[in-house]
Coordinates of C-alpha atoms and ligand atoms in Angstrom, one line a residue:
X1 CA -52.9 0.0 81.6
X2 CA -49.8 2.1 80.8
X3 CA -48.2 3.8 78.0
X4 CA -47.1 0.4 76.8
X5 CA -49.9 -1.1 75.5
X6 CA -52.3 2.1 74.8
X7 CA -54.4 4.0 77.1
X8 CA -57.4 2.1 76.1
X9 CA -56.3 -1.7 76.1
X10 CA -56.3 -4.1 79.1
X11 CA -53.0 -6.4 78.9
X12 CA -53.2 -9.9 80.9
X13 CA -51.0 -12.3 78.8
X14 CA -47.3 -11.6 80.5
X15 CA -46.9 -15.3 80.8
X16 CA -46.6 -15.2 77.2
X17 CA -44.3 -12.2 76.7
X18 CA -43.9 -9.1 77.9
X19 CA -43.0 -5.4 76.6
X20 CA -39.3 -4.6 76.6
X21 CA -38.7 -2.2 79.8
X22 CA -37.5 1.4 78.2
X23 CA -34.5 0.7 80.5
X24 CA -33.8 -2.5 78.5
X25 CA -33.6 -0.8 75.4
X26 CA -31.6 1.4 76.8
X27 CA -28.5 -1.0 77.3
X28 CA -29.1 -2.9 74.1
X29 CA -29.2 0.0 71.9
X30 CA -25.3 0.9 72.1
X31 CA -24.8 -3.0 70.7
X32 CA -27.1 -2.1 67.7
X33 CA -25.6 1.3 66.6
X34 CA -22.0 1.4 67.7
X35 CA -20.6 -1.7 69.1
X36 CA -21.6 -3.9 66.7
X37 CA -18.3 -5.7 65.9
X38 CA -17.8 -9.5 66.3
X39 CA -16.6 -10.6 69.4
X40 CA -14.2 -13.3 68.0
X41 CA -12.3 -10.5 66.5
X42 CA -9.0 -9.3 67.9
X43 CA -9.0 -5.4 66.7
X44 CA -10.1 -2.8 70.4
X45 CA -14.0 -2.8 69.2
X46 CA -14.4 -6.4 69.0
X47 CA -12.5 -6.6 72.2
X48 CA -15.1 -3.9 74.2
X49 CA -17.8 -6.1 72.5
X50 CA -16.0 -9.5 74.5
X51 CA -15.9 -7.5 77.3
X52 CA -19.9 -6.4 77.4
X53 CA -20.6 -10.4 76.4
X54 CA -17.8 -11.5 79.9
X55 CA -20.8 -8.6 81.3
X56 CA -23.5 -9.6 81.1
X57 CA -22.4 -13.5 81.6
X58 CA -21.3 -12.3 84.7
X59 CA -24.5 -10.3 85.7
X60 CA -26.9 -13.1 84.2
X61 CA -24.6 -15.9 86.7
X62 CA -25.0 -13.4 89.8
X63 CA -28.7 -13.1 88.9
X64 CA -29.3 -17.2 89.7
X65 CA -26.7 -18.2 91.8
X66 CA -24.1 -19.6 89.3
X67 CA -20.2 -19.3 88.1
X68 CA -20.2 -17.3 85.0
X69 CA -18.7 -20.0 82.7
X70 CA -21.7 -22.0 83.9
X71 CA -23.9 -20.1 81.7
X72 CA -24.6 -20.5 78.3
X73 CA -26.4 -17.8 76.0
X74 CA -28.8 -19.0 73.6
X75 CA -32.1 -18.0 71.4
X76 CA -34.6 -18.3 74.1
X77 CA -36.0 -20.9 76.0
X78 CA -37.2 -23.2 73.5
X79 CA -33.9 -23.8 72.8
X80 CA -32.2 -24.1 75.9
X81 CA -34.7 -27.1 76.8
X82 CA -34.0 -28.5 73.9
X83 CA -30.1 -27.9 74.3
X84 CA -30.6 -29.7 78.0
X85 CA -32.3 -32.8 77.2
X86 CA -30.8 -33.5 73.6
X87 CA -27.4 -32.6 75.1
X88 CA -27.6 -34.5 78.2
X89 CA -29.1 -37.4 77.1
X90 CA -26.3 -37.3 74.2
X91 CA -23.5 -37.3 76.2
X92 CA -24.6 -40.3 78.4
X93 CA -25.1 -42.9 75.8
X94 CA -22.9 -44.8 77.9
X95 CA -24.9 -44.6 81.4
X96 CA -28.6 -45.5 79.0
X97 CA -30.9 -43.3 77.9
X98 CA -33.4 -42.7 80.4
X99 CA -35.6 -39.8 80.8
X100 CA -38.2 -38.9 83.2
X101 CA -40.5 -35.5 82.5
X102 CA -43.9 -34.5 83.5
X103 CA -47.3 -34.5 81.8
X104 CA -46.9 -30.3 82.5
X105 CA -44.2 -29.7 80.7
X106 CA -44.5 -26.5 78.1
X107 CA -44.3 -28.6 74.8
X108 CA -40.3 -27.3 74.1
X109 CA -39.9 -30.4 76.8
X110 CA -42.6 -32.7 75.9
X111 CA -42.2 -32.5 72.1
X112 CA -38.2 -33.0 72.4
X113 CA -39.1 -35.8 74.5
X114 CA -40.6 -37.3 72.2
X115 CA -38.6 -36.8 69.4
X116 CA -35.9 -38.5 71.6
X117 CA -38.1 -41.2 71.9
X118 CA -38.3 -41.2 68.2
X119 CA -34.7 -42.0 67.8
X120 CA -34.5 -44.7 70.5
X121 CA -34.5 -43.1 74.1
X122 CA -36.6 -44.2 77.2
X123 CA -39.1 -41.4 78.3
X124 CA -41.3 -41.6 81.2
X125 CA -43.8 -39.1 81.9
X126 CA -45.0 -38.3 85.4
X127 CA -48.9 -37.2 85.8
X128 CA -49.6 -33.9 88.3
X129 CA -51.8 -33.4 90.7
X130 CA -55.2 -32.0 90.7
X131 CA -53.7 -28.5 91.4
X132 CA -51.1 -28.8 88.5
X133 CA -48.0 -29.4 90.7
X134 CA -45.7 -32.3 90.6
X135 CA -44.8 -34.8 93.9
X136 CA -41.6 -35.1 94.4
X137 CA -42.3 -38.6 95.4
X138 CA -43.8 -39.6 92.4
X139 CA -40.5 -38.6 90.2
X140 CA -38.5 -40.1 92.4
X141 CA -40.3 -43.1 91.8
X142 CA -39.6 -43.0 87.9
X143 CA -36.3 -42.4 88.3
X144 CA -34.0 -45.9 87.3
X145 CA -30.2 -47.2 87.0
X146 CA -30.3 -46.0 83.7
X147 CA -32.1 -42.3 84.1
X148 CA -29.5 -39.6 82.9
X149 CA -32.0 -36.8 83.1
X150 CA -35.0 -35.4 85.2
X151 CA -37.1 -32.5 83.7
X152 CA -39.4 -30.6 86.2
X153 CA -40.9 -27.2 85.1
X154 CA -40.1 -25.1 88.1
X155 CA -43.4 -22.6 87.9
X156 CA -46.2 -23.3 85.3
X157 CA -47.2 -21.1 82.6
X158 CA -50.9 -22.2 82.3
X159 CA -51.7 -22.9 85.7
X160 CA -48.9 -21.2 88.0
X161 CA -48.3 -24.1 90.1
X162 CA -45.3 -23.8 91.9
X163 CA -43.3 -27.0 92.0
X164 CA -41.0 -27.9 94.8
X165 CA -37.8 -28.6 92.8
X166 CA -35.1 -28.6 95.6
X167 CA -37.4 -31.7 96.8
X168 CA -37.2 -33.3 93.5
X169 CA -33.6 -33.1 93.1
X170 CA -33.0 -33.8 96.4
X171 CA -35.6 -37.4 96.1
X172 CA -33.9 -37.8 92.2
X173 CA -30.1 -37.8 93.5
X174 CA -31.0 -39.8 96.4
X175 CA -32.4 -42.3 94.2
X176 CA -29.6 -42.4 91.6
X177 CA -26.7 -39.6 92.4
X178 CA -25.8 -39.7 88.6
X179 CA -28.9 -38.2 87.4
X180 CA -29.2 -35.0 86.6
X181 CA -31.3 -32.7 87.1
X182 CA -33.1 -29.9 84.7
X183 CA -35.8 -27.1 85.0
X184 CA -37.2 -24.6 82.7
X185 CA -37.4 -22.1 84.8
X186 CA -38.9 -19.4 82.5
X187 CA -41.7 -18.4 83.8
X188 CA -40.4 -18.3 87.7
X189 CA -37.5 -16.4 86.6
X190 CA -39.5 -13.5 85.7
X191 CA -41.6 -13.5 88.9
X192 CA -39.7 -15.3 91.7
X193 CA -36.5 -15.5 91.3
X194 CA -34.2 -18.5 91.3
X195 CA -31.3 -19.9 92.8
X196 CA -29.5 -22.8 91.2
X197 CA -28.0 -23.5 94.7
X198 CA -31.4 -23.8 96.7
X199 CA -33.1 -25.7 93.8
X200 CA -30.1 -28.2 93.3
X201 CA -30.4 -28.5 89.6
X202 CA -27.8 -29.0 87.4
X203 CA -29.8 -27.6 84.1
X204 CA -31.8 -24.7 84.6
X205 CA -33.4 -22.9 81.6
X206 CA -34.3 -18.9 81.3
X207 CA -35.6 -16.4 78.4
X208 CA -35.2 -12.5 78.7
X209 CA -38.8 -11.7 76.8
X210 CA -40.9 -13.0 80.0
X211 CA -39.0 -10.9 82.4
X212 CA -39.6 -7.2 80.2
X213 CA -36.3 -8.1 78.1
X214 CA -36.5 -8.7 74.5
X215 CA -37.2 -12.1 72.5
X216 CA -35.4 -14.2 71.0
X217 CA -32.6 -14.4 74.3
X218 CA -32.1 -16.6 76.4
X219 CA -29.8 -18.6 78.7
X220 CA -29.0 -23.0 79.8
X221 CA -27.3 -22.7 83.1
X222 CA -25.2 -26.4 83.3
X223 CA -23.2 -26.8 86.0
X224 CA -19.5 -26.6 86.2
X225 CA -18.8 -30.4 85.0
X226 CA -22.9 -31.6 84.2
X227 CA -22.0 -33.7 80.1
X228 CA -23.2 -32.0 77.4
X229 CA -23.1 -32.5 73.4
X230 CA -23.8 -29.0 72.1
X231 CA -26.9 -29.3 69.3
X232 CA -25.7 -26.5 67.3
X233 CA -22.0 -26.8 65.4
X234 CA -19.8 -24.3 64.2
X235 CA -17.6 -22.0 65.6
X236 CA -16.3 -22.4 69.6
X237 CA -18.5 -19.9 70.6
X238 CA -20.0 -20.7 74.4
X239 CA -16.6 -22.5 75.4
X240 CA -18.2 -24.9 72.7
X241 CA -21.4 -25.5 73.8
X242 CA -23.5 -23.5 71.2
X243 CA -21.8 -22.3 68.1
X244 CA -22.6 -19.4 66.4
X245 CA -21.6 -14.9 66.1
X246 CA -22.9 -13.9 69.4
X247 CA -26.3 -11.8 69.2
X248 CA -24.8 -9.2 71.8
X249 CA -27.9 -6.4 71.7
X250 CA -29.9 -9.8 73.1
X251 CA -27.3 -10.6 75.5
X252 CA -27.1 -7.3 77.3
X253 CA -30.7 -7.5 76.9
X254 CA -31.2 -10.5 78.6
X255 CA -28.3 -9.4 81.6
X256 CA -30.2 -6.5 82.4
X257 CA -33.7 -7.6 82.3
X258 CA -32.3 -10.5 84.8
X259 CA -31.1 -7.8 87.3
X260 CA -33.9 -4.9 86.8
X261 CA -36.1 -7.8 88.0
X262 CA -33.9 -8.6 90.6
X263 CA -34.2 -4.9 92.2
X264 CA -38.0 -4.8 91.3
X265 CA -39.3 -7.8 92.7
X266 CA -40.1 -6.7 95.7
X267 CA -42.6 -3.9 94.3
X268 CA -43.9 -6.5 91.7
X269 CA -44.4 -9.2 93.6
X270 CA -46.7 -7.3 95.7
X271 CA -48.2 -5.4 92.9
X272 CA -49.0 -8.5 91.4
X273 CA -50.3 -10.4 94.3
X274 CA -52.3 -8.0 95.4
X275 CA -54.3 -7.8 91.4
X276 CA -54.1 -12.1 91.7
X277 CA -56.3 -12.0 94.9
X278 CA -58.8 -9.8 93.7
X279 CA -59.1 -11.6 90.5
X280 CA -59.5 -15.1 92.1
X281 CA -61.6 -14.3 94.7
X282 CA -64.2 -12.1 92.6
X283 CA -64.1 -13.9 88.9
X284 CA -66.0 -17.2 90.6
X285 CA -68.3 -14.8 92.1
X286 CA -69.2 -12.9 89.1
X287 CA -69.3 -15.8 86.5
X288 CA -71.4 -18.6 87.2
X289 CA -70.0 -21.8 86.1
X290 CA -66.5 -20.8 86.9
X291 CA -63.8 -22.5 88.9
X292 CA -60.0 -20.9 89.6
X293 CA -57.7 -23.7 88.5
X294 CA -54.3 -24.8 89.6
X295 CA -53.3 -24.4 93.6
X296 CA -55.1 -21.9 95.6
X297 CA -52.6 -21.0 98.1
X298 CA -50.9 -18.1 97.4
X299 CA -47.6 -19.3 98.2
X300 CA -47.8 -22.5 95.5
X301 CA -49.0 -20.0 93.3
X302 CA -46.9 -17.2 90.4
X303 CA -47.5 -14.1 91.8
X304 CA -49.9 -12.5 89.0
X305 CA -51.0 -15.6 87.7
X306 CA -55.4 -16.4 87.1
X307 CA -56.5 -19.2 85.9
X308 CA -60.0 -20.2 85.1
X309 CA -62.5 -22.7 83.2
X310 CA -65.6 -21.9 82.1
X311 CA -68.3 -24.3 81.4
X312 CA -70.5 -24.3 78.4
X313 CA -68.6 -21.9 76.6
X314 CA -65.5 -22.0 74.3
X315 CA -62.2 -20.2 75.9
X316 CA -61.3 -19.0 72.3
X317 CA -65.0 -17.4 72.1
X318 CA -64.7 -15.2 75.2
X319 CA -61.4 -14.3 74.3
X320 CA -62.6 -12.9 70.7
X321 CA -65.0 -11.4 72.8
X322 CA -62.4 -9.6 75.6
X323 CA -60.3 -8.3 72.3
X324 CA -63.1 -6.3 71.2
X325 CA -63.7 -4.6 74.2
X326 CA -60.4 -4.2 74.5
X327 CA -58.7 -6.7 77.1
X328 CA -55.6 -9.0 76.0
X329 CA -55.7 -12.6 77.5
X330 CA -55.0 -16.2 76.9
X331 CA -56.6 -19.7 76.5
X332 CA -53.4 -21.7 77.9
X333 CA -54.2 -24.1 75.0
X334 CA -52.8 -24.6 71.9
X335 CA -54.7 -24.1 67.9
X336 CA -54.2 -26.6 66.0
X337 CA -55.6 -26.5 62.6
X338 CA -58.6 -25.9 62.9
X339 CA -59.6 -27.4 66.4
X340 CA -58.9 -26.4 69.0
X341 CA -57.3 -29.1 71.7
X342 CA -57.9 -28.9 74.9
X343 CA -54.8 -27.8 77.1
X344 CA -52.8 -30.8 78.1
X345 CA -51.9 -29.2 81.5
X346 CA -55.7 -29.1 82.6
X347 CA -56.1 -32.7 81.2
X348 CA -53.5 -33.6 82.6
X349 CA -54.8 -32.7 85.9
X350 CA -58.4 -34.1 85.1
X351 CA -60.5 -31.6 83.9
X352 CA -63.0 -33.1 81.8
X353 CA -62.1 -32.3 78.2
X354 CA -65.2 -30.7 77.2
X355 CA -65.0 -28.2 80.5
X356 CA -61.2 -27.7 80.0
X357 CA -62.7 -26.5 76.4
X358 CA -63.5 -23.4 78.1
X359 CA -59.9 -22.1 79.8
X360 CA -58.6 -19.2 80.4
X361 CA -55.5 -17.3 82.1
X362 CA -55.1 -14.4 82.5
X363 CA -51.6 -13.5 83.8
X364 CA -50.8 -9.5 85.0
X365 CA -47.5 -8.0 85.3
X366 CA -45.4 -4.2 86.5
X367 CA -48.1 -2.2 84.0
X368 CA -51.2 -3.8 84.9
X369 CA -53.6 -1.7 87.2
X370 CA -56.8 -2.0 89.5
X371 CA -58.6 -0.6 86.6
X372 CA -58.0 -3.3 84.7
X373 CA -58.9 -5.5 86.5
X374 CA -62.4 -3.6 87.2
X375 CA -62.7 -3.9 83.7
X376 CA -62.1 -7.5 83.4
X377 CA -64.6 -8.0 86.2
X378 CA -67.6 -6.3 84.3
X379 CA -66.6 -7.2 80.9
X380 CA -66.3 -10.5 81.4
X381 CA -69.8 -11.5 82.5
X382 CA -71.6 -10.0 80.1
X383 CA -69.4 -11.9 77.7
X384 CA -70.0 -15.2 79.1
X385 CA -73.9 -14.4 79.6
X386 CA -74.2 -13.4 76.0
X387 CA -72.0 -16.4 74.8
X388 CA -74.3 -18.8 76.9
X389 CA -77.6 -17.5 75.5
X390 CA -76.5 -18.7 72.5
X391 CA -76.1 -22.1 73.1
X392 CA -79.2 -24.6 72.5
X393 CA -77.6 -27.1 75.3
X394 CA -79.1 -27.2 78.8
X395 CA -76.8 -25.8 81.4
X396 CA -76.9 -28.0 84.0
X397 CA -73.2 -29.4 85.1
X398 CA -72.9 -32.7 85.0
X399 CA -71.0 -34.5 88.1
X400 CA -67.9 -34.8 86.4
X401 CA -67.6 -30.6 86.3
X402 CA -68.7 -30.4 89.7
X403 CA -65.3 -30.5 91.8
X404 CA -63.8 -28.0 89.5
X405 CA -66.3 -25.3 89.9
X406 CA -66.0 -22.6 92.3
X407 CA -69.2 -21.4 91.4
X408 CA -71.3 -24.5 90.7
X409 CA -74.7 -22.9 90.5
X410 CA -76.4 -20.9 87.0
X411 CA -78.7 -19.1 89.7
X412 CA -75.7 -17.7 91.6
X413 CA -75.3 -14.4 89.4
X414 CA -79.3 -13.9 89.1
Ligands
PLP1 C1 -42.5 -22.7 80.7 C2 -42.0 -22.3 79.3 N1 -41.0 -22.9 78.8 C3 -40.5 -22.5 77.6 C4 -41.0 -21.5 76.9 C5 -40.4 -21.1 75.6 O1 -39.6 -20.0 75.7 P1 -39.2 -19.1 74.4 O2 -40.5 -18.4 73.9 O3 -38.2 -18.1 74.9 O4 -38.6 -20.0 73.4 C6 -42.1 -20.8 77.4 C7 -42.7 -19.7 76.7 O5 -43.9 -19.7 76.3 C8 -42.6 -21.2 78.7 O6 -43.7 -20.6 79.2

């Protein structure tokens, strides 16, 4: 692992953030020390800070395909979800209040959709498919007279299913030509790349902090003449579509993160590929009980993103386990107080809870190396043997685990 997160430290959690490139820093700094005026003002500072914001609007547009007025900054993308459904579906009382999301969604969507629901709006959710991604068909199918607004994740944190969202929008509009179309595009951003023209969308959310910029920025693209009611009042700032002094350092941090990944995503693309197929090929053949989860093919599939369920043993247990000898991942599924819940993406798919119990992902970025992933690979079966010997419970899958398992046999590893 590099400099970044100490010599002796494995990291494999870029899918939920990742450290702020020394390049990054770099432009933002200048907004912290000296040009720190507000850009509303009409004195020469304020007016080089307007010009740095007109910047990196500029840059950030460039970077997806858009008109620079089509983009507006915000905190992150929890916020730009919520800005696009709450927005949309507030501007088009008129047309109903239909909404159609999927069972996928990170919970910025889902929980907002509910919350609309709360207050009177229609919501249907669409299931996935066994392999986490969403048919195109199947949205189209939910999609009404009265639908103002279709939500569809473009890439999946948990699972890294790829969705096909220029089919979606294409399938929506044909359906009804006045919907529109959103995705939260933050986690393809960072290792695909996106084009609002190809994907058809007329929403499309980003955050810097996934793509080595810095949290806490973010970005709603809404297309030149898409209705929307901005959800936070004030001042005019955004052309009036999100008040508030602009946080410029995040700004510029967000424009350039957006166009180093652009030049790097060549080299980190197949960096990262080439550390994915290790990892899926060798994990089911190291830990018995094991099976890869979400699509297979490599082309459905974020670049540098591993997904896994164990069986018989608690994701949260293994990963207290991999943090003591020294390796950084992710369960994909949220603590509550207390419990934990198994993650609604995998049940969603129809991983029996209990086996969905035991997920993990780990997801590898520009820093990771081959020696991490050796490390993984002989850390984590001792962890899993160790974890397994504790438990009184007979390990013998039942049917229901059987289809998810790559590795569907106890004896496999003896
Ligand atoms: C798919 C997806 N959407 C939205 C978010 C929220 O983004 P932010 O942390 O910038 O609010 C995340 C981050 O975890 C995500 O993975």
């Amino acid at each position: 692992m590099g400099a970044m997160a100490g010599p002796e430290r494995s990291y494999f959690d870029h899918a939920a953030t990742t450290p702020l490139d020394p390049a990054v820093l770099e432009a933002m700094l200048p907004y912290f020390r000296e040009r720190w005026h507000n850009p509303s003002s009409i004195y020469v500072e304020a007016q080089r800070t307007r010009q740095a914001i007109d910047e990196a609007r500029e840059t950030v547009a460039e970077a997806i395909g858009a008109q620079p007025d089509e983009i507006v900054f915000t905190s992150g993308g929890s916020e730009s979800d919520n800005l696009a459904l709450r927005g949309v579906l507030a501007a088009s009382t008129q047309r109903g209040r239909h909404l159609v999301t999927t069972a996928a969604e990170h919970h910025a969507i889902l929980d907002t959709a509910e919350q609309l629901e709360r207050d009177g709006a229609l919501v249907t959710i669409v299931g996935v498919e066994r392999d986490g991604r969403v048919d195109a068909a199947a949205v189209a199918a939910a999609v009404r007279p009265d639908t103002v607004l279709v939500s569809v994740m473009h890439a999946n944190n948990e699972v890294g299913a790829i969705n096909d969202i220029a089919a979606i929008a294409e399938q929506v509009r044909a359906r009804n030509p006045h919907t529109a179309v959103h995705t939260d595009a933050v986690q393809s951003a960072a290792h695909l790349g996106v084009d609002v023209r190809t994907l058809g969308v007329d929403l499309l959310t980003l955050t810097a902090h996934k793509c080595y910029g810095p949290r806490g920025a973010g970005a709603l693209y809404v297309r030149a003449g898409t209705p929307l009611v901005p959800q936070i009042l004030g001042g005019g700032q955004e052309e009036r579509r999100r008040a508030g002094t602009e946080n410029t350092p995040a700004i510029v941090g967000l424009a350039a993160a957006l166009r180093l990944a652009g030049e790097r995503r060549a080299a980190d693309i197949a960096h990262e590929r080439a550390l994915q197929v290790r990892l899926m090929a060798e994990l089911p053949q190291r830990v018995p009980l094991l099976g890869i989860t979400g699509p297979r093919e490599l082309a459905l599939r974020l670049p540098g993103s591993v997904s896994a369920v164990v069986a018989f043993v608690e994701g949260e247990s293994i990963l207290l386990a991999l943090d003591l000898a020294g390796i950084a991942a992710s369960s994909g599924s949220a603590c509550t107080t207390g419990s934990v819940e198994p993650s609604h993406v995998l049940v969603a798919m129809g991983v029996p809870d209990e086996l969905a119990r035991g997920s993990l992902r780990f997801t590898l970025g520009r820093m990771n190396t081959d020696a991490d992933v050796d490390r993984l690979l002989e850390v984590l079966p001792a962890v899993v043997a160790r974890l397994r010997a504790l438990s009184p419970v007979a390990l013998e899958p039942p049917p229901a685990y059987l289809p998810w398992l790559d590795a569907p046999s106890l004896a496999l590893a003896r």
